[in-house]
Short mmCIF file of C-alpha atoms in Angstrom, two decimals:
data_model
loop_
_atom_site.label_atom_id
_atom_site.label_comp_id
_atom_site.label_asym_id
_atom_site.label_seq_id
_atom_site.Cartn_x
_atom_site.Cartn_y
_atom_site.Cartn_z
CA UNK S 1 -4.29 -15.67 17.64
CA UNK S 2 -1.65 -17.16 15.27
CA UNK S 3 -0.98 -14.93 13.21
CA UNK S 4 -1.29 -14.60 9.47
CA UNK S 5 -0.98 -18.07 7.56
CA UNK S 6 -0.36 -18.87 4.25
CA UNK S 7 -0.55 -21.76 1.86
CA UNK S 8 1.77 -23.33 0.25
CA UNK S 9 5.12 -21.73 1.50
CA UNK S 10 6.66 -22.87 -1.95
CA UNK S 11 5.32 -23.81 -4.79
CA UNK S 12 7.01 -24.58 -8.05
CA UNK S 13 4.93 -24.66 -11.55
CA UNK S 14 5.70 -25.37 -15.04
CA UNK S 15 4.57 -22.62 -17.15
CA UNK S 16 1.60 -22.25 -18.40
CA UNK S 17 0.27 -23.92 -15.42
CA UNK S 18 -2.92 -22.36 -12.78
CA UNK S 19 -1.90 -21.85 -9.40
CA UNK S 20 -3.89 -20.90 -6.47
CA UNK S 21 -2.31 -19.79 -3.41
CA UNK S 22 -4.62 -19.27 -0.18
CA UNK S 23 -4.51 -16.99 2.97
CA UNK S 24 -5.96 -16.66 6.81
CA UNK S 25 -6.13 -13.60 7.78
CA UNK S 26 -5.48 -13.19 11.93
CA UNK S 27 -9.52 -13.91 13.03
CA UNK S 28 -11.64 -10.75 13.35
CA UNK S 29 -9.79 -8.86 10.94
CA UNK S 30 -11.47 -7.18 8.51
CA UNK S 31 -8.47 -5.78 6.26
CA UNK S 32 -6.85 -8.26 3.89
CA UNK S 33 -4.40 -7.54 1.42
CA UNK S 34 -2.22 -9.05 -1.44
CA UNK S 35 1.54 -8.27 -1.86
CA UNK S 36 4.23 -9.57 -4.53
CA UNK S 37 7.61 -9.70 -3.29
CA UNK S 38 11.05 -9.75 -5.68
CA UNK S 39 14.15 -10.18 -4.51
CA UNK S 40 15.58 -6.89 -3.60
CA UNK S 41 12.74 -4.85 -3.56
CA UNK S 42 9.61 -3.86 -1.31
CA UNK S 43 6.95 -5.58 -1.36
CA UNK S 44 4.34 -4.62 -4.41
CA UNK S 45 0.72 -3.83 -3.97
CA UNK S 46 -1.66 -6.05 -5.69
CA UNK S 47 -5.45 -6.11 -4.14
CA UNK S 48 -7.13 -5.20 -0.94
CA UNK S 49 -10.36 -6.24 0.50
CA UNK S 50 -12.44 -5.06 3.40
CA UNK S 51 -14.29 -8.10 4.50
CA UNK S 52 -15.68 -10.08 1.12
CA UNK S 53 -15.64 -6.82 -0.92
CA UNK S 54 -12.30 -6.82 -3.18
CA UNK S 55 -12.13 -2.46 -3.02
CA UNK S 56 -9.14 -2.37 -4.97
CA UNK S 57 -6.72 -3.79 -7.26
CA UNK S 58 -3.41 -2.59 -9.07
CA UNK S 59 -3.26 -1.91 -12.56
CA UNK S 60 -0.16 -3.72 -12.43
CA UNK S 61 -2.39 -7.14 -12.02
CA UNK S 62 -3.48 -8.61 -15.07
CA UNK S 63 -6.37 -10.23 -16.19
CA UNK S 64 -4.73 -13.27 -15.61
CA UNK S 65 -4.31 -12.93 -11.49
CA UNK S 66 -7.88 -13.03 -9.53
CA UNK S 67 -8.23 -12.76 -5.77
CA UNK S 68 -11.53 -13.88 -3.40
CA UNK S 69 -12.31 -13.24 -0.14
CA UNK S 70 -16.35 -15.28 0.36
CA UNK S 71 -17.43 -15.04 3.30
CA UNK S 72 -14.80 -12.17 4.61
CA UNK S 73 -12.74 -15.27 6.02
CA UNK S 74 -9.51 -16.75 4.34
CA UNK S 75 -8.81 -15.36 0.93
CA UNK S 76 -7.42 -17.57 -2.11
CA UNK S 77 -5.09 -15.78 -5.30
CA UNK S 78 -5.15 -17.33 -8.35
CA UNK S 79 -2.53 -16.87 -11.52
CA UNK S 80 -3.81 -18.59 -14.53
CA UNK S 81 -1.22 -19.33 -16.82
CA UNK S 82 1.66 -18.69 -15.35
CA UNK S 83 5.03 -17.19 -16.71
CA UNK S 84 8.17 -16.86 -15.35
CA UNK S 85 7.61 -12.88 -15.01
CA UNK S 86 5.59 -14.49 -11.95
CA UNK S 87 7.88 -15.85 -9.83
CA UNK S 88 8.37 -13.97 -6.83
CA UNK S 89 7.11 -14.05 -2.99
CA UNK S 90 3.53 -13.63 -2.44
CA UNK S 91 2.59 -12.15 0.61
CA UNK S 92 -0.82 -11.62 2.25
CA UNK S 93 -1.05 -9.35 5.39
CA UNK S 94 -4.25 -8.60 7.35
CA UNK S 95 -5.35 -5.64 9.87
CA UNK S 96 -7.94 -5.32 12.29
CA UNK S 97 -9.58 -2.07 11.65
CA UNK S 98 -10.99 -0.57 8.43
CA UNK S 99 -8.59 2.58 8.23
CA UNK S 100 -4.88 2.30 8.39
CA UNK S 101 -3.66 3.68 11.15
CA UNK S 102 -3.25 0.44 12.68
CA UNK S 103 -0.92 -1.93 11.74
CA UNK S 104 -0.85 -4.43 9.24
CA UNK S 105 0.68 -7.91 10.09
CA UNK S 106 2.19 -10.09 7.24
CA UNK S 107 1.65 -13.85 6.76
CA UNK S 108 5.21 -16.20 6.06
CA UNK S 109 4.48 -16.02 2.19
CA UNK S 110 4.37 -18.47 -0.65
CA UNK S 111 7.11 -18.70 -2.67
CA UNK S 112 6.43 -18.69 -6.24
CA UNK S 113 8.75 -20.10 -9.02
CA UNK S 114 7.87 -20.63 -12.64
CA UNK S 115 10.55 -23.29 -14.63
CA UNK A 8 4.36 7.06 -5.98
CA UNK A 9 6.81 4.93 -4.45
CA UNK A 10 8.90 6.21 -1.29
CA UNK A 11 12.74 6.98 -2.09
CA UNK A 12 14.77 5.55 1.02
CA UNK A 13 18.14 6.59 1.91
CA UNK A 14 20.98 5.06 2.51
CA UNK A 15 20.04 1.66 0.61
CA UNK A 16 22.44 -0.37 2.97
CA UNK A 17 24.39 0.40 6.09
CA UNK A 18 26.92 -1.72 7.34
CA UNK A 19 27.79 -0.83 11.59
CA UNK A 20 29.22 -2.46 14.07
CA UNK A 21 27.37 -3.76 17.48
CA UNK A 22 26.70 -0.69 19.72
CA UNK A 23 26.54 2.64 16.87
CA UNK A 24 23.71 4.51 15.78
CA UNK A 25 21.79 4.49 12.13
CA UNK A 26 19.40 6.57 10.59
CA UNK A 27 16.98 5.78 8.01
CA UNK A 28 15.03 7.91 5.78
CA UNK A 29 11.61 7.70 3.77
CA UNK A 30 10.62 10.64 1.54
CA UNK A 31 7.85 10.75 -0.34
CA UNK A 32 6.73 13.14 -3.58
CA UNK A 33 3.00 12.72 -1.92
CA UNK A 34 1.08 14.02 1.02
CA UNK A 35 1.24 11.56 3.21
CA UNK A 36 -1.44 10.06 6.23
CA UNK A 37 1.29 7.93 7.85
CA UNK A 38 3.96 5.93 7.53
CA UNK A 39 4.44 2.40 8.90
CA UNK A 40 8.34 0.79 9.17
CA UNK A 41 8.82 -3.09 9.02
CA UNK A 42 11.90 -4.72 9.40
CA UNK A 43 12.57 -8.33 7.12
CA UNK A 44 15.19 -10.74 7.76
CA UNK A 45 16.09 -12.99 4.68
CA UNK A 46 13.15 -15.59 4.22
CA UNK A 47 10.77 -14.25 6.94
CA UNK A 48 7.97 -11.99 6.58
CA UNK A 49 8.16 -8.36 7.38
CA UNK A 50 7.92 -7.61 10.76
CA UNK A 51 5.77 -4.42 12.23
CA UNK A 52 7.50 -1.71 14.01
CA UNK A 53 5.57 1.08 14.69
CA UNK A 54 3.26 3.22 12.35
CA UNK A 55 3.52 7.26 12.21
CA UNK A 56 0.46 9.27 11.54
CA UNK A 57 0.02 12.81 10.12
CA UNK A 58 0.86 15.33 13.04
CA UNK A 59 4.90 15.05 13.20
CA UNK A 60 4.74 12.94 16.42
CA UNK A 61 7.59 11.22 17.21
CA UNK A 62 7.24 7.10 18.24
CA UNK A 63 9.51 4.39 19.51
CA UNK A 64 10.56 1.47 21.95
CA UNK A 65 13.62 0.19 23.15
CA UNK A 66 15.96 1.50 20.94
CA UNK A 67 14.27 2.06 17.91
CA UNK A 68 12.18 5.41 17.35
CA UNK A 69 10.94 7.40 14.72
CA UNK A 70 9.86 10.75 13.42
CA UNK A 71 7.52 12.06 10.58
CA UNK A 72 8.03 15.44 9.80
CA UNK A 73 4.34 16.46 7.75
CA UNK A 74 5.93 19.62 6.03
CA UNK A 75 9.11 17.26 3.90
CA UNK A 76 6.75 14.05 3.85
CA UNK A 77 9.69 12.34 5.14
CA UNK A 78 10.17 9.78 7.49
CA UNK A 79 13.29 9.03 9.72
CA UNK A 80 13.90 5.52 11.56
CA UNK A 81 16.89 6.41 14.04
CA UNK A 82 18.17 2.87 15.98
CA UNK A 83 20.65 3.61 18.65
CA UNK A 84 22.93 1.35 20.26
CA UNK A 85 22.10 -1.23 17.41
CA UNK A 86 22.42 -5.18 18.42
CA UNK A 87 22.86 -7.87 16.09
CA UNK A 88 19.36 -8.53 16.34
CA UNK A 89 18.17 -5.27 13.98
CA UNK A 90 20.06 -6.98 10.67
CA UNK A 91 17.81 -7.11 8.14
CA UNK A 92 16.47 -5.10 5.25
CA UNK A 93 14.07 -1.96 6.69
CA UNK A 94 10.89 -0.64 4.46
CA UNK A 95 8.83 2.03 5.10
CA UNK A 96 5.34 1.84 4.06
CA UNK A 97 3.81 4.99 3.38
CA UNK A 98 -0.08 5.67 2.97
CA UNK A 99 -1.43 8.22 0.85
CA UNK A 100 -4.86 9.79 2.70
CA UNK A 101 -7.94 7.65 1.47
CA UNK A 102 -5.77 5.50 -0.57
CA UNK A 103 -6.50 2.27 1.92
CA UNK A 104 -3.26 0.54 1.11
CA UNK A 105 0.20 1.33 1.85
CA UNK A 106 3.39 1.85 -1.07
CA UNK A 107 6.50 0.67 -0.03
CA UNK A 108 9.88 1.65 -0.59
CA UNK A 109 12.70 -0.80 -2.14
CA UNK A 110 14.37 -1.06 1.71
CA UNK A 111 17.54 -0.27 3.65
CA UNK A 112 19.57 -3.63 4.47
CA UNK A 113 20.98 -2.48 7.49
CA UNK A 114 24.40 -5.47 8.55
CA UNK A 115 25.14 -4.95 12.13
CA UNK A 116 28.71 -6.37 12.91
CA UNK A 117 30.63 -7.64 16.37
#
């Protein structure tokens, strides 16, 4: 068990640009979820998935951000052209059960900025 | 839908007490606290479910009183160790993802 891993820690983008961002969940664990980070604030709900099946995602997402989770395994975010409203820490965390009252464990993030 | 939490920073030195507080305008299922230092991921501390039980180790423990839909994080004796910005994480029932608040930055001194 090594925890929640993500890829790239930082990655700087020209805007406009596609970025894809991927994450690997702690093995065995069927929660995975997607979290934007700004400075100062709490992390911000963005999608959730309970093995492959993508059960929800915020209305703050648009069309432009997509998340995938094949196979129930690692899971991959994608912003298609960018702006610089995107910048910010994206964080992935994963849990083992399929209800919440167990705890959630948070990957290192990838740091997002848009010049 | 996002928890309020009170004080937004603390500043102590090593050895006093701090309380931190979640409140919610929802019914909540439970509440999970994380502590952050700068450029690390949030860290798990413990998770409160519906039922007002109280929870902790070492020094930190925590309460959820069901009635207010509040939350209180209470770390005693603090060490340098618990800087870092708290969040509580609260979870509406059936809602299968958890709404954090903006964070306490708690600065522990010598």
């Amino acid at each position: 068990d090594t925890g929640v891993s993500q890829d790239p820690r930082h990655k700087i983008t020209k805007r406009g640009q596609n970025v894809t961002f991927r994450c690997d969940p702690i093995s065995e664990h069927n929660r995975l979820y997607w979290y934007r980070q700004t400075l100062g604030q709490g992390p911000e709900f963005l999608t959730y998935f309970q093995n492959e099946a993508q059960l929800e995602k915020s209305r703050l997402l648009s069309d432009r951000f997509s998340a995938e989770r094949p196979k129930g395994s690692f899971s991959t975010l994608e912003i298609q052209r960018t702006e610089q409203g995107d910048s910010a820490m994206y964080l992935c965390a994963s849990g083992r059960e399929s209800a919440m009252n167990t705890e959630a464990f948070f990957g290192q993030g990838t740091r997002l900025t848009v010049v | 839908q996002q928890p309020v939490q009170s004080p937004q920073a603390v500043i102590l030195r090593e050895g006093e007490d701090a309380v931190i507080n979640c409140s919610s305008s929802k019914a909540l299922y439970s509440v999970h606290w994380y502590r952050q230092k700068h450029g690390e991921a949030p860290v798990f501390l413990m998770i409160l479910l519906k039922g007002g039980e109280q929870k902790g180790h070492d020094k930190i423990s925590a309460s959820f009183n069901e009635k207010k839909q509040q939350s209180s994080l209470y770390l005693t004796a603090s060490q340098l160790s618990y800087s870092g910005t708290y969040f509580c994480g609260t979870e509406i029932q059936g809602a299968q993802k958890l709404v954090f608040g903006q964070g306490t930055r708690l600065t522990i001194n010598p």
